[in-house]
XYZ file of C-alpha atoms in Angstrom:
776
model
C -4.541 -4.449 -17.571
C -6.493 -2.713 -14.893
C -9.779 -1.360 -16.248
C -10.196 2.512 -16.566
C -11.834 3.797 -13.174
C -14.486 6.349 -13.042
C -14.683 8.707 -10.175
C -17.851 6.848 -8.558
C -15.500 3.800 -7.919
C -12.600 6.042 -6.833
C -14.554 7.809 -4.426
C -16.250 4.506 -2.881
C -12.529 3.367 -2.371
C -11.087 6.777 -1.332
C -13.704 8.444 0.870
C -14.458 5.741 3.366
C -12.200 7.647 5.747
C -9.101 7.704 7.507
C -8.048 7.937 10.955
C -6.841 9.794 13.966
C -3.785 12.098 13.211
C -3.873 15.779 13.817
C -4.533 18.358 10.877
C -2.370 18.629 7.754
C 1.400 18.989 8.288
C 2.917 22.161 7.057
C 6.200 22.935 5.638
C 7.884 23.280 9.145
C 6.760 19.877 10.449
C 9.358 17.318 9.836
C 8.542 14.569 7.272
C 7.498 11.227 8.659
C 10.997 9.294 9.137
C 13.134 12.506 8.919
C 14.866 15.057 11.343
C 14.036 18.649 11.149
C 16.977 19.306 9.061
C 16.679 16.181 7.085
C 13.084 17.046 6.238
C 14.118 20.643 4.923
C 16.644 19.268 2.830
C 14.466 16.614 1.693
C 11.959 19.218 0.706
C 14.136 21.253 -1.297
C 15.197 18.305 -3.329
C 11.653 17.165 -3.788
C 10.884 20.902 -5.383
C 13.910 20.610 -7.708
C 12.434 17.054 -8.837
C 8.779 18.337 -9.257
C 10.164 20.967 -11.597
C 11.749 18.590 -13.966
C 8.885 16.256 -15.590
C 7.822 17.658 -18.986
C 4.530 16.966 -20.246
C 6.088 17.313 -23.994
C 8.454 14.549 -23.290
C 5.715 12.175 -22.447
C 3.657 13.172 -25.246
C 6.772 12.110 -27.642
C 7.349 9.084 -25.621
C 3.820 7.794 -26.038
C 4.072 8.607 -29.773
C 6.906 6.533 -30.049
C 5.824 3.567 -27.759
C 2.549 3.211 -29.117
C 3.320 3.682 -32.810
C 3.068 -0.044 -33.619
C 1.197 -3.069 -31.740
C 3.656 -4.416 -29.203
C 2.076 -7.377 -27.606
C 4.212 -10.245 -26.234
C 6.653 -11.917 -28.664
C 5.968 -8.938 -31.184
C 9.128 -7.346 -32.869
C 7.777 -3.871 -31.458
C 7.563 -5.049 -28.117
C 11.305 -6.176 -28.075
C 12.147 -2.882 -29.962
C 10.495 -0.738 -26.970
C 12.232 -2.591 -24.355
C 15.534 -1.886 -25.922
C 14.251 1.729 -26.347
C 13.441 1.998 -22.827
C 16.735 0.499 -21.931
C 18.540 3.085 -23.895
C 16.905 5.878 -22.263
C 17.517 4.555 -18.540
C 21.285 4.500 -19.506
C 21.140 7.957 -21.074
C 20.028 9.200 -18.016
C 22.573 7.512 -16.096
C 21.129 4.492 -14.730
C 22.654 1.194 -14.359
C 20.186 -0.930 -16.260
C 19.822 -4.262 -18.156
C 16.906 -6.415 -19.794
C 15.930 -9.727 -18.043
C 14.137 -12.065 -20.567
C 11.969 -15.192 -19.546
C 10.554 -17.671 -21.701
C 6.609 -17.751 -21.204
C 3.838 -19.583 -22.622
C 1.657 -17.344 -24.724
C -1.120 -18.451 -27.164
C -2.226 -16.624 -30.133
C -5.486 -17.344 -32.372
C -5.234 -19.618 -35.178
C -8.616 -20.297 -35.865
C -11.943 -18.380 -34.729
C -15.402 -19.095 -35.858
C -18.729 -18.015 -34.286
C -21.971 -18.486 -36.307
C -25.753 -18.474 -35.600
C -27.035 -21.541 -37.248
C -30.596 -21.331 -36.089
C -33.187 -19.960 -36.308
C -31.282 -17.958 -39.188
C -28.001 -18.024 -40.069
C -25.323 -14.955 -39.059
C -21.237 -15.443 -39.129
C -19.740 -13.004 -36.772
C -17.080 -10.711 -38.430
C -14.642 -10.999 -35.177
C -12.875 -7.873 -36.732
C -12.249 -4.169 -35.664
C -12.336 -2.114 -38.671
C -9.706 0.536 -39.257
C -11.002 4.343 -38.438
C -9.745 6.750 -40.984
C -9.273 9.440 -38.167
C -7.178 6.987 -36.457
C -3.823 6.230 -38.274
C -2.700 3.178 -36.365
C -5.972 1.639 -36.318
C -5.364 0.278 -39.986
C -2.131 -1.872 -38.855
C -3.986 -4.883 -39.303
C -1.397 -7.386 -40.104
C 0.410 -6.394 -37.040
C -2.582 -6.550 -34.815
C -3.517 -9.460 -32.836
C -7.115 -10.701 -33.632
C -9.954 -10.314 -30.907
C -9.480 -13.244 -28.598
C -9.129 -14.372 -24.903
C -5.731 -15.484 -24.302
C -5.549 -18.944 -22.644
C -8.798 -20.049 -23.847
C -8.738 -23.735 -24.238
C -9.194 -25.007 -27.835
C -12.857 -26.226 -28.801
C -15.183 -26.727 -31.236
C -18.691 -26.812 -29.632
C -22.439 -26.110 -30.849
C -25.206 -25.727 -28.579
C -28.172 -23.508 -27.563
C -27.428 -19.982 -26.697
C -28.444 -18.450 -23.260
C -28.030 -14.974 -21.912
C -26.482 -14.906 -18.460
C -26.218 -11.174 -17.810
C -22.715 -10.559 -16.185
C -22.313 -14.347 -15.925
C -21.539 -14.044 -11.972
C -22.744 -17.020 -9.361
C -25.524 -14.325 -8.558
C -26.990 -14.548 -11.987
C -26.813 -18.068 -12.233
C -28.996 -18.281 -8.912
C -31.500 -16.081 -11.018
C -31.350 -18.594 -13.608
C -32.127 -21.287 -11.357
C -35.139 -19.454 -10.084
C -36.389 -18.986 -13.741
C -35.957 -22.877 -14.146
C -33.209 -22.576 -16.616
C -30.123 -24.589 -16.904
C -27.010 -23.892 -19.112
C -25.835 -27.427 -19.409
C -24.775 -28.345 -22.740
C -25.531 -24.738 -23.708
C -23.322 -21.734 -24.853
C -23.576 -18.824 -22.953
C -23.318 -15.139 -23.607
C -22.336 -12.778 -20.973
C -21.849 -8.880 -20.938
C -18.500 -7.437 -19.851
C -18.343 -5.706 -16.523
C -18.947 -6.350 -12.797
C -16.201 -8.621 -12.626
C -13.012 -9.769 -14.252
C -13.682 -11.168 -17.619
C -11.973 -15.024 -16.616
C -14.753 -15.241 -13.879
C -17.418 -15.676 -16.846
C -16.251 -18.729 -18.434
C -14.928 -20.251 -15.005
C -18.575 -19.924 -13.626
C -20.086 -21.034 -16.926
C -18.140 -24.049 -17.150
C -19.036 -24.962 -13.374
C -22.788 -24.938 -14.327
C -22.216 -27.352 -17.517
C -21.835 -24.818 -20.548
C -19.750 -25.830 -23.302
C -18.675 -22.271 -24.417
C -18.756 -18.685 -23.509
C -19.253 -15.460 -25.519
C -18.357 -12.100 -23.742
C -19.617 -8.754 -25.286
C -19.297 -5.103 -24.615
C -22.764 -3.877 -24.118
C -23.256 -0.171 -25.100
C -24.965 0.505 -21.462
C -21.690 -0.174 -19.673
C -18.923 1.525 -22.071
C -20.928 2.466 -25.260
C -23.355 5.017 -26.548
C -25.461 4.966 -23.410
C -22.927 7.344 -21.981
C -21.919 9.469 -24.539
C -20.553 9.555 -28.279
C -18.595 6.797 -29.600
C -15.365 6.649 -31.200
C -14.188 8.255 -33.182
C -16.487 11.177 -32.834
C -16.170 10.655 -28.797
C -14.062 8.327 -26.515
C -16.685 5.389 -25.868
C -16.726 2.011 -27.537
C -18.217 1.846 -30.939
C -20.356 -1.066 -32.194
C -17.200 -3.062 -33.449
C -14.944 -2.456 -30.531
C -13.550 -5.636 -28.756
C -12.032 -5.998 -25.501
C -9.254 -8.494 -25.805
C -7.690 -10.053 -22.385
C -6.536 -13.183 -20.643
C -9.242 -15.269 -19.132
C -6.577 -17.243 -17.165
C -7.878 -18.734 -13.697
C -4.922 -16.863 -11.661
C -7.164 -16.174 -8.572
C -7.752 -19.803 -7.742
C -3.963 -21.025 -8.743
C -1.179 -18.509 -9.327
C -0.642 -15.453 -11.828
C 1.936 -15.535 -14.528
C 2.555 -18.345 -16.927
C 0.339 -21.315 -16.650
C 3.060 -24.030 -17.184
C 5.497 -22.525 -14.553
C 4.019 -22.801 -10.935
C 6.818 -21.026 -9.130
C 10.227 -20.009 -10.475
C 11.769 -19.896 -7.120
C 11.690 -23.601 -6.914
C 14.107 -24.746 -9.644
C 13.012 -28.483 -9.168
C 9.434 -27.769 -10.438
C 9.447 -28.745 -13.856
C 7.226 -26.790 -16.589
C 3.752 -28.438 -16.829
C 2.327 -29.507 -20.118
C -0.426 -27.277 -21.559
C -3.121 -29.980 -21.116
C -1.968 -30.370 -17.185
C -2.030 -26.424 -16.661
C -4.929 -25.705 -14.112
C -5.228 -22.020 -14.912
C -6.228 -22.654 -18.419
C -10.233 -22.502 -18.998
C -12.210 -25.397 -19.051
C -14.370 -24.279 -22.094
C -13.572 -22.141 -25.204
C -14.303 -18.365 -24.681
C -14.266 -15.457 -27.129
C -14.867 -11.788 -26.886
C -17.312 -9.961 -29.400
C -18.442 -6.534 -30.193
C -22.001 -5.531 -29.654
C -22.175 -5.507 -33.289
C -21.762 -9.038 -33.513
C -23.576 -9.758 -30.493
C -26.918 -8.046 -31.428
C -27.963 -10.581 -34.137
C -27.241 -13.678 -31.725
C -29.195 -11.873 -28.616
C -31.991 -10.976 -31.105
C -32.469 -14.512 -32.080
C -32.833 -15.789 -28.488
C -36.136 -16.552 -27.275
C -37.592 -17.710 -23.763
C -38.634 -15.661 -20.857
C -37.600 -11.918 -20.576
C -34.751 -11.206 -18.560
C -34.834 -9.343 -15.121
C -34.920 -5.480 -15.458
C -31.603 -5.156 -14.084
C -30.132 -7.615 -16.889
C -31.136 -5.343 -19.696
C -28.465 -3.934 -21.539
C -28.559 -0.796 -23.909
C -29.299 -2.293 -27.258
C -32.614 -1.306 -28.834
C -33.970 -4.845 -28.691
C -35.912 -6.972 -26.024
C -33.282 -9.167 -23.990
C -34.443 -12.644 -23.437
C -32.773 -15.339 -21.644
C -33.193 -18.280 -23.824
C -32.569 -21.268 -24.364
C -33.900 -21.701 -27.993
C -34.379 -20.943 -30.894
C -30.945 -19.361 -31.154
C -28.439 -21.924 -31.763
C -24.673 -21.081 -32.099
C -21.390 -22.854 -33.148
C -18.117 -21.873 -31.712
C -14.671 -22.894 -32.532
C -11.332 -21.755 -31.177
C -7.711 -22.949 -32.013
C -4.604 -21.354 -30.874
C -1.049 -21.512 -31.667
C 0.545 -22.471 -28.113
C 3.947 -21.014 -28.443
C 6.622 -20.045 -25.950
C 7.547 -16.684 -26.524
C 10.178 -14.253 -24.614
C 9.192 -11.359 -22.414
C 11.749 -8.567 -21.703
C 11.523 -6.914 -18.406
C 13.828 -3.545 -18.325
C 15.452 -3.383 -14.784
C 17.056 -0.027 -13.986
C 19.083 0.992 -10.555
C 20.304 3.928 -8.685
C 22.344 2.525 -5.940
C 21.814 3.600 -2.556
C 24.588 5.860 -0.794
C 23.779 4.863 2.869
C 21.578 1.979 2.963
C 22.260 0.274 -0.328
C 20.747 -3.067 0.807
C 17.253 -1.653 1.299
C 15.341 -1.360 -2.007
C 12.624 1.029 -3.234
C 10.820 -0.595 -6.188
C 8.769 1.216 -8.822
C 7.057 -0.319 -11.952
C 4.873 -0.180 -14.883
C 4.312 -2.299 -17.843
C 5.115 -1.754 -21.453
C 3.623 -4.458 -23.400
C -0.038 -4.071 -24.642
C -2.633 -6.009 -26.551
C -2.390 -3.652 -29.667
C -1.016 -0.070 -29.529
C -1.858 0.511 -25.855
C -1.586 4.043 -25.697
C -3.790 4.456 -22.630
C -3.082 0.949 -21.217
C -0.189 0.893 -20.527
C 1.864 3.623 -22.220
C 0.242 6.556 -20.511
C 1.713 5.049 -17.284
C 4.909 4.209 -18.716
C 5.928 7.432 -19.958
C 5.210 9.022 -16.415
C 7.489 6.363 -15.124
C 10.337 7.303 -17.988
C 9.979 11.258 -16.867
C 10.343 10.234 -13.211
C 13.451 8.238 -13.978
C 14.888 11.305 -16.386
C 14.080 13.639 -13.623
C 15.851 11.660 -10.951
C 18.833 10.967 -13.030
C 19.160 14.669 -13.519
C 19.018 15.108 -9.514
C 21.948 12.794 -9.448
C 23.878 14.798 -11.864
C 23.294 17.711 -9.465
C 24.500 15.833 -6.249
C 21.499 14.063 -5.055
C 22.250 10.787 -3.437
C 19.502 8.603 -2.396
C 19.992 6.685 0.893
C 18.266 3.497 -0.367
C 18.589 1.966 -3.550
C 15.972 2.809 -6.461
C 14.974 0.241 -8.728
C 12.744 1.032 -11.811
C 11.057 -1.792 -13.766
C 9.468 -1.597 -17.082
C 7.425 -5.085 -17.230
C 6.793 -7.057 -20.244
C 3.681 -9.571 -20.517
C 1.652 -7.873 -17.916
C -1.611 -8.191 -20.302
C -1.560 -11.969 -20.633
C -1.610 -12.141 -16.712
C 1.585 -10.663 -15.011
C 4.000 -12.759 -17.016
C 7.020 -10.638 -16.586
C 6.697 -9.111 -13.207
C 5.842 -12.626 -11.770
C 8.724 -14.165 -13.441
C 11.157 -11.538 -12.246
C 9.777 -11.404 -8.496
C 9.757 -15.263 -8.106
C 13.226 -15.625 -9.721
C 14.546 -13.062 -7.510
C 12.328 -13.829 -4.312
C 15.047 -14.634 -1.881
C 16.787 -11.274 -2.841
C 13.327 -9.246 -2.251
C 12.733 -10.870 0.966
C 15.854 -9.640 2.145
C 16.128 -6.387 0.466
C 12.854 -4.965 -0.918
C 10.940 -2.123 1.492
C 8.323 -0.996 -0.631
C 6.762 -1.535 -4.236
C 4.878 1.258 -6.111
C 3.008 0.228 -9.102
C 1.131 2.306 -11.792
C -0.763 0.865 -14.923
C -1.873 3.712 -17.193
C -3.045 7.209 -16.261
C -5.940 9.289 -17.418
C -7.287 12.565 -16.317
C -9.211 13.482 -13.161
C -9.195 12.258 -9.366
C -6.377 10.095 -7.675
C -7.077 6.440 -6.990
C -4.847 4.797 -4.446
C -4.804 1.399 -3.099
C -2.295 -0.793 -1.156
C -0.611 -1.561 2.211
C -2.174 0.196 5.040
C 0.967 0.982 6.783
C 1.613 3.374 3.881
C -1.716 5.059 4.110
C -0.513 8.354 5.998
C 2.673 8.467 4.148
C 0.719 8.343 0.993
C -1.733 11.001 2.131
C 1.379 13.321 2.978
C 2.446 12.990 -0.747
C -0.767 14.012 -2.102
C -0.843 17.254 0.197
C 2.355 18.347 -1.445
C 1.366 17.861 -5.079
C -0.803 20.513 -7.056
C -3.828 19.001 -8.903
C -3.373 20.561 -12.584
C -7.146 21.647 -13.004
C -8.318 22.877 -9.847
C -4.902 24.116 -8.535
C -5.905 22.625 -5.068
C -3.764 19.873 -3.559
C -4.527 16.439 -4.863
C -5.559 15.535 -1.409
C -7.971 18.397 -0.950
C -9.625 18.044 -4.286
C -10.133 14.469 -3.706
C -11.635 15.143 -0.142
C -13.786 17.860 -1.428
C -15.019 16.005 -4.536
C -15.933 13.021 -2.310
C -18.033 15.430 -0.310
C -19.815 16.751 -3.464
C -20.185 13.514 -5.210
C -21.720 11.779 -2.037
C -24.388 14.418 -1.755
C -25.379 13.169 -5.469
C -25.510 9.504 -4.649
C -28.583 7.524 -5.417
C -31.587 8.030 -3.006
C -31.866 5.176 -0.318
C -28.551 5.568 0.852
C -28.709 9.017 2.513
C -27.420 7.704 5.847
C -24.119 6.203 4.113
C -23.817 9.217 2.114
C -23.714 11.357 5.461
C -21.564 9.203 6.942
C -18.828 9.347 4.140
C -19.228 13.254 4.146
C -18.820 13.437 8.020
C -15.636 11.319 7.641
C -14.284 13.302 4.849
C -14.690 16.469 6.895
C -13.455 15.230 10.262
C -10.697 12.590 9.426
C -7.332 14.050 8.395
C -6.358 11.070 5.802
C -8.267 9.375 2.935
C -8.062 5.633 3.322
C -6.077 3.562 0.938
C -8.295 0.949 -0.990
C -7.390 -2.851 -0.692
C -5.144 -4.476 -3.397
C -6.431 -7.642 -5.132
C -4.707 -8.422 -8.291
C -4.992 -7.401 -11.999
C -1.649 -5.564 -12.286
C 2.028 -6.001 -11.373
C 1.941 -5.348 -7.539
C 0.500 -8.964 -7.337
C 3.569 -10.851 -6.575
C 4.979 -8.300 -4.715
C 2.059 -7.980 -1.961
C 0.243 -11.436 -2.371
C 3.006 -13.580 -2.475
C 6.026 -12.061 -1.117
C 4.475 -9.537 1.575
C 6.365 -6.546 0.284
C 4.478 -3.224 1.167
C 3.127 -1.939 -2.019
C 1.136 0.889 -3.575
C -0.910 1.089 -6.870
C -1.573 4.687 -7.825
C -2.910 6.664 -10.719
C -5.449 9.389 -12.113
C -8.508 8.858 -13.714
C -12.349 9.690 -13.558
C -12.969 12.491 -15.845
C -12.173 11.203 -19.593
C -14.489 8.815 -21.358
C -12.821 5.439 -21.605
C -14.332 2.889 -24.085
C -11.400 1.596 -25.961
C -9.927 -0.756 -23.336
C -8.003 -3.298 -24.821
C -9.168 -2.597 -28.417
C -7.309 -1.080 -31.648
C -8.645 2.095 -30.861
C -6.414 2.450 -27.588
C -4.159 4.522 -29.618
C -2.156 7.829 -29.750
C -5.077 9.285 -31.676
C -7.587 8.415 -28.855
C -5.569 9.366 -26.157
C -4.594 12.908 -27.567
C -8.147 13.619 -28.397
C -10.094 12.177 -25.436
C -8.136 11.589 -22.399
C -5.340 13.413 -20.799
C -4.806 15.523 -24.188
C -2.319 17.855 -22.653
C -0.591 15.364 -20.344
C -1.041 17.505 -17.372
C -2.231 14.506 -15.313
C 0.812 12.602 -16.846
C 3.159 15.009 -15.275
C 1.254 15.232 -12.031
C 1.719 11.361 -11.974
C 5.393 11.760 -12.437
C 5.364 14.313 -9.612
C 3.345 12.203 -7.395
C 5.054 8.848 -7.684
C 8.618 10.417 -7.852
C 8.253 12.261 -4.777
C 6.821 9.209 -2.987
C 10.118 7.218 -4.362
C 12.543 10.016 -3.170
C 10.862 10.477 0.174
C 10.896 6.489 0.741
C 14.410 6.315 -0.567
C 15.775 9.232 1.520
C 14.482 8.995 5.080
C 16.196 7.917 7.944
C 13.163 5.741 9.183
C 10.927 4.193 6.860
C 7.783 6.046 7.020
C 5.569 3.141 7.965
C 2.756 3.918 10.516
C 0.119 1.587 11.824
C -2.839 3.393 13.152
C -4.229 3.243 9.711
C -3.781 -0.486 9.473
C -5.198 -1.058 12.774
C -8.262 1.074 11.964
C -8.782 -0.765 8.550
C -8.399 -4.303 10.356
C -11.109 -3.113 12.585
C -13.327 -2.246 9.732
C -12.861 -5.485 8.090
C -13.786 -7.208 11.256
C -16.839 -5.557 11.410
C -17.619 -6.172 7.585
C -17.197 -9.824 8.417
C -19.514 -9.762 11.217
C -22.055 -7.805 9.247
C -21.634 -10.255 6.323
C -22.576 -13.457 8.452
C -25.358 -11.633 9.943
C -26.940 -10.510 6.567
C -26.308 -14.346 5.575
C -28.142 -15.608 8.438
C -31.244 -13.048 8.062
C -31.545 -13.441 4.468
C -31.652 -17.364 4.975
C -34.167 -17.214 7.950
C -36.426 -14.879 5.862
C -36.378 -16.993 2.821
C -36.996 -20.020 4.824
C -40.006 -18.278 6.388
C -41.351 -17.219 3.291
C -41.322 -20.773 1.982
C -43.072 -22.164 4.902
C -45.719 -19.336 4.676
C -46.161 -20.444 1.067
C -45.319 -16.822 -0.383
C -43.532 -18.084 -3.502
C -46.464 -20.353 -4.098
C -48.834 -17.292 -3.925
C -46.840 -15.100 -6.037
C -46.298 -17.544 -8.764
C -47.588 -16.357 -12.242
C -48.274 -19.226 -14.565
C -47.426 -17.206 -17.652
C -44.121 -16.433 -16.240
C -43.146 -19.485 -14.085
C -40.268 -19.456 -11.744
C -38.799 -22.154 -9.442
C -38.967 -21.636 -5.650
C -35.588 -21.682 -3.846
C -34.770 -24.471 -1.595
C -34.875 -24.156 2.215
C -31.485 -24.112 3.615
C -29.915 -24.285 7.274
C -29.365 -20.862 8.606
C -25.689 -19.967 9.154
C -24.235 -21.017 12.565
C -22.809 -18.288 14.932
C -19.099 -17.882 14.564
C -16.673 -16.918 17.296
C -15.049 -13.755 16.374
C -13.485 -13.207 19.686
C -10.217 -14.257 18.627
C -9.830 -11.566 15.979
C -11.272 -9.003 18.299
C -8.805 -9.655 20.654
C -6.043 -9.478 18.117
C -7.652 -6.049 16.756
C -7.359 -4.812 20.282
C -3.540 -5.729 20.511
C -2.768 -4.250 17.001
C -4.478 -1.085 17.910
C -2.621 -0.699 21.199
C 0.590 -1.371 19.506
C -0.084 1.166 16.804
C -0.672 3.812 19.196
C 2.451 3.048 21.050
C 4.424 3.122 18.107
C 2.911 6.541 16.933
C 3.321 7.964 20.426
C 7.054 6.719 20.604
C 8.051 8.071 16.959
C 6.446 11.436 17.666
C 8.549 11.884 21.101
C 11.671 10.717 19.478
C 11.476 13.279 16.747
C 11.030 15.999 19.329
C 13.796 14.710 21.499
C 17.818 14.509 21.151
C 17.432 10.759 20.354
C 16.978 11.070 16.564
C 20.824 11.855 15.869
C 22.006 8.603 17.603
C 19.221 6.363 16.678
C 19.943 2.773 15.341
C 17.758 3.123 12.203
C 19.020 -0.051 10.412
C 17.447 -2.305 13.273
C 14.144 -0.329 13.136
C 13.687 -0.368 9.458
C 14.393 -4.192 9.483
C 11.414 -4.488 11.740
C 9.370 -2.119 9.651
C 10.195 -3.774 6.394
C 9.167 -7.437 8.206
C 5.791 -5.825 9.317
C 4.384 -6.673 5.862
C 6.071 -9.894 5.760
C 4.352 -10.938 9.110
C 0.909 -10.468 7.569
C 1.890 -13.875 5.227
C 0.881 -17.264 6.241
C 3.319 -19.609 4.742
C 0.950 -22.233 4.014
C -1.005 -19.801 1.783
C -4.734 -19.338 1.827
C -7.047 -22.159 1.590
C -6.672 -24.178 -1.599
C -4.587 -21.479 -3.130
C -1.167 -21.708 -1.480
C 0.695 -19.286 -3.946
C -1.571 -16.353 -2.314
C -0.251 -15.999 1.339
C -1.253 -12.530 2.476
C -4.198 -12.717 5.059
C -5.694 -9.301 4.592
C -5.404 -8.693 0.783
C -6.021 -11.171 -2.012
C -8.154 -11.415 -5.329
C -11.554 -13.019 -4.990
C -11.674 -16.586 -6.230
C -15.305 -15.201 -7.818
C -13.932 -11.568 -8.415
C -10.657 -11.815 -9.949
C -9.019 -8.285 -9.908
C -11.240 -7.112 -7.172
C -10.014 -7.626 -3.520
C -11.431 -10.018 -0.926
C -10.219 -8.695 2.428
C -9.613 -11.225 5.087
C -10.142 -13.616 2.210
C -9.492 -16.826 4.207
C -12.606 -15.779 6.483
C -14.698 -13.731 4.206
C -14.669 -16.278 1.455
C -15.371 -19.311 3.757
C -18.420 -17.614 4.956
C -19.543 -16.929 1.365
C -19.088 -20.259 0.292
C -20.786 -21.608 3.524
C -17.572 -23.308 4.944
C -18.516 -22.868 8.313
C -16.008 -25.088 10.031
C -13.405 -23.604 7.950
C -14.615 -19.968 8.779
C -13.940 -20.524 12.554
C -10.566 -22.162 11.923
C -9.413 -19.309 9.797
C -10.749 -16.792 12.516
C -8.544 -18.395 14.881
C -5.523 -18.716 12.129
C -5.791 -14.879 11.158
C -6.112 -13.804 14.613
C -2.806 -15.723 15.461
C -0.972 -13.578 12.346
C -2.401 -10.579 13.546
C -1.132 -11.025 17.470
C 2.291 -11.489 15.592
C 1.941 -8.496 13.671
C 0.981 -6.372 16.991
C 4.035 -7.976 18.852
C 6.334 -6.879 16.058
C 5.079 -3.271 16.026
C 5.152 -3.424 20.065
C 8.984 -4.298 19.627
C 9.293 -1.558 17.288
C 7.864 0.902 19.666
C 9.948 -0.308 22.512
C 13.028 0.125 20.541
C 11.959 3.795 19.652
C 11.211 4.400 23.234
C 14.808 3.144 24.295
C 16.335 6.027 22.012
C 14.515 8.514 23.916
C 15.443 7.195 27.157
C 18.880 6.670 26.283
C 19.275 10.340 24.968
C 19.025 12.209 28.327
C 21.814 9.939 29.815
C 24.051 10.485 26.709
C 23.607 13.947 27.150
C 24.313 13.797 30.874
C 27.451 11.760 30.319
C 28.762 14.406 28.053
């Protein structure tokens, strides 16, 4: 589900610094959470593991799994689940399938036609390409549609709304244009797709079209498929438009499977289904519609890559849109496999990637699933050689991720009590490509993740993955657009002086969501991408042919992903102490607080300046009667907020993190390690992520409980950090912002107290060690 990332995005996420650890650990430096002897043994096992993953095996798995369309409810989706189950069992895992009933609509009727000023009927069809054998499997392919669009039959004037985001509607207001009663057409990009019909409905539109503009993932960037890897004129991005960020992910009719008293909702009562009909289309179908729109020319930044003048509307273009779906209950099939732990079996390290796709899905998700399978085969081989993980390892091949995390959410909610008691870490992937490493997750795992990257060789550069990302970030920042020289210099300085790359924050859009956002299980989302041309997302052309011609063609990065994630799983499963480390978390929280203060200040300054221009008559003076605009309304300047509670909590968290780091460093260098009570410590470390949950949930969306990470109500996949405060500022809920500041501060104080308690426990080991030695 996660859209393909380019390196510009990856660098922005990764390069923003890290923190205060001494320089890179060498082979002789014990791994975090290990004694020197344990570290040496772990490195030997990891070396054996990293030699095992096979690129050829991954290619063979992909060819099998992507051979036919395998969406939810299809025959091949179930066949794939059974095939994956058989592989786990063949490799010695204890494996089974868990199935869940879910609501999954499929199209019954789709009509899109221009009825004025001329007539045109959209094809709504992706044609086969002779070069791509599986693109011709039309009888098995889902049509081009947006799942969970409400049924509807509407007619209205067409209005172009750019990316269809709140800021775009503010621009339309300045142009004096309303979309009330209109059908809007938005281009894909700059947000998750479901935001576009949500915002359109809030502004009175009766229907929404979403098209892929060639400027975003088509010929503006390179050759289109099948000559190149980018989207051709007939390619369409399918996808869910469920309003998950405002309510909950998963089945719209099952609010929380943990609570058995909650009955399944009727479809008409499900709040996450869209309020207006919405349909995705190709730019081949979009161009005649866009060419028929009159009205003002669009702002320059709204212009796409089609060879035409872009107008806003409304008129003279008028369109008819009709959508009707089969609202059926289907089954999803999660494959769950386990290697039991030999020492601390009640502590679970969970790893997942989904296996369902919108069509054949070679890149999304099978490129990630084949890496997971090679990890599983290699770990099974190590068990045969005598390796015994200390903690239980659980591998999950999720179903129903594409419609909006159906399988993983159902499983996590069903097993919520067990997960709260046993789950230590969840590691997610969701497809894989060629290029740079993308990482996001819980910041208590930041230092650990960087340690893994230092031990993995990048297939192309032969540098460590860590070093390639660091140096490429420096090079890329030098080529950033003019006007941000200061920011680029700061990024280069950080990359050269700080020891760890920082993790990005998690929002949603993949199967980690229930684990981190709802249950407070420390999570990571990992993968390689950035160098291949990706314009086939959620289309019939996401195929074995495309992947083996335009992406990770030799599966070198698939093998690297297996090595990376498998090493992380082993290192988490085998250590005496879980490798949680909190100075990165403290540093990140400090950064988030600075961002919140800067956000408030910018809103205050923007409003004050706009009000001043209104008073001066600046908008009146700039008015062009041939291109009329509407002046904005005067607004009250945002009040000052009291950030002191957050700042005090931030200081307490920073002190506690430093104390824990010192205590662990001293314990590893003393005789305390051999007699330490790791069970009690590990329980506190696991609880450190749970402590960041608010049991009542975020304002107006109680399913989301994490106070640091959440999907944005108006961003979808993209995270909103400290969402309770940030979104209150963005939505001008000033009383709520002050309340949330105090509330989040209290939760952070609880986190600091827990870390202090863990530090005191470790200090107690060191204090006890000399006494025990003297008594002997």
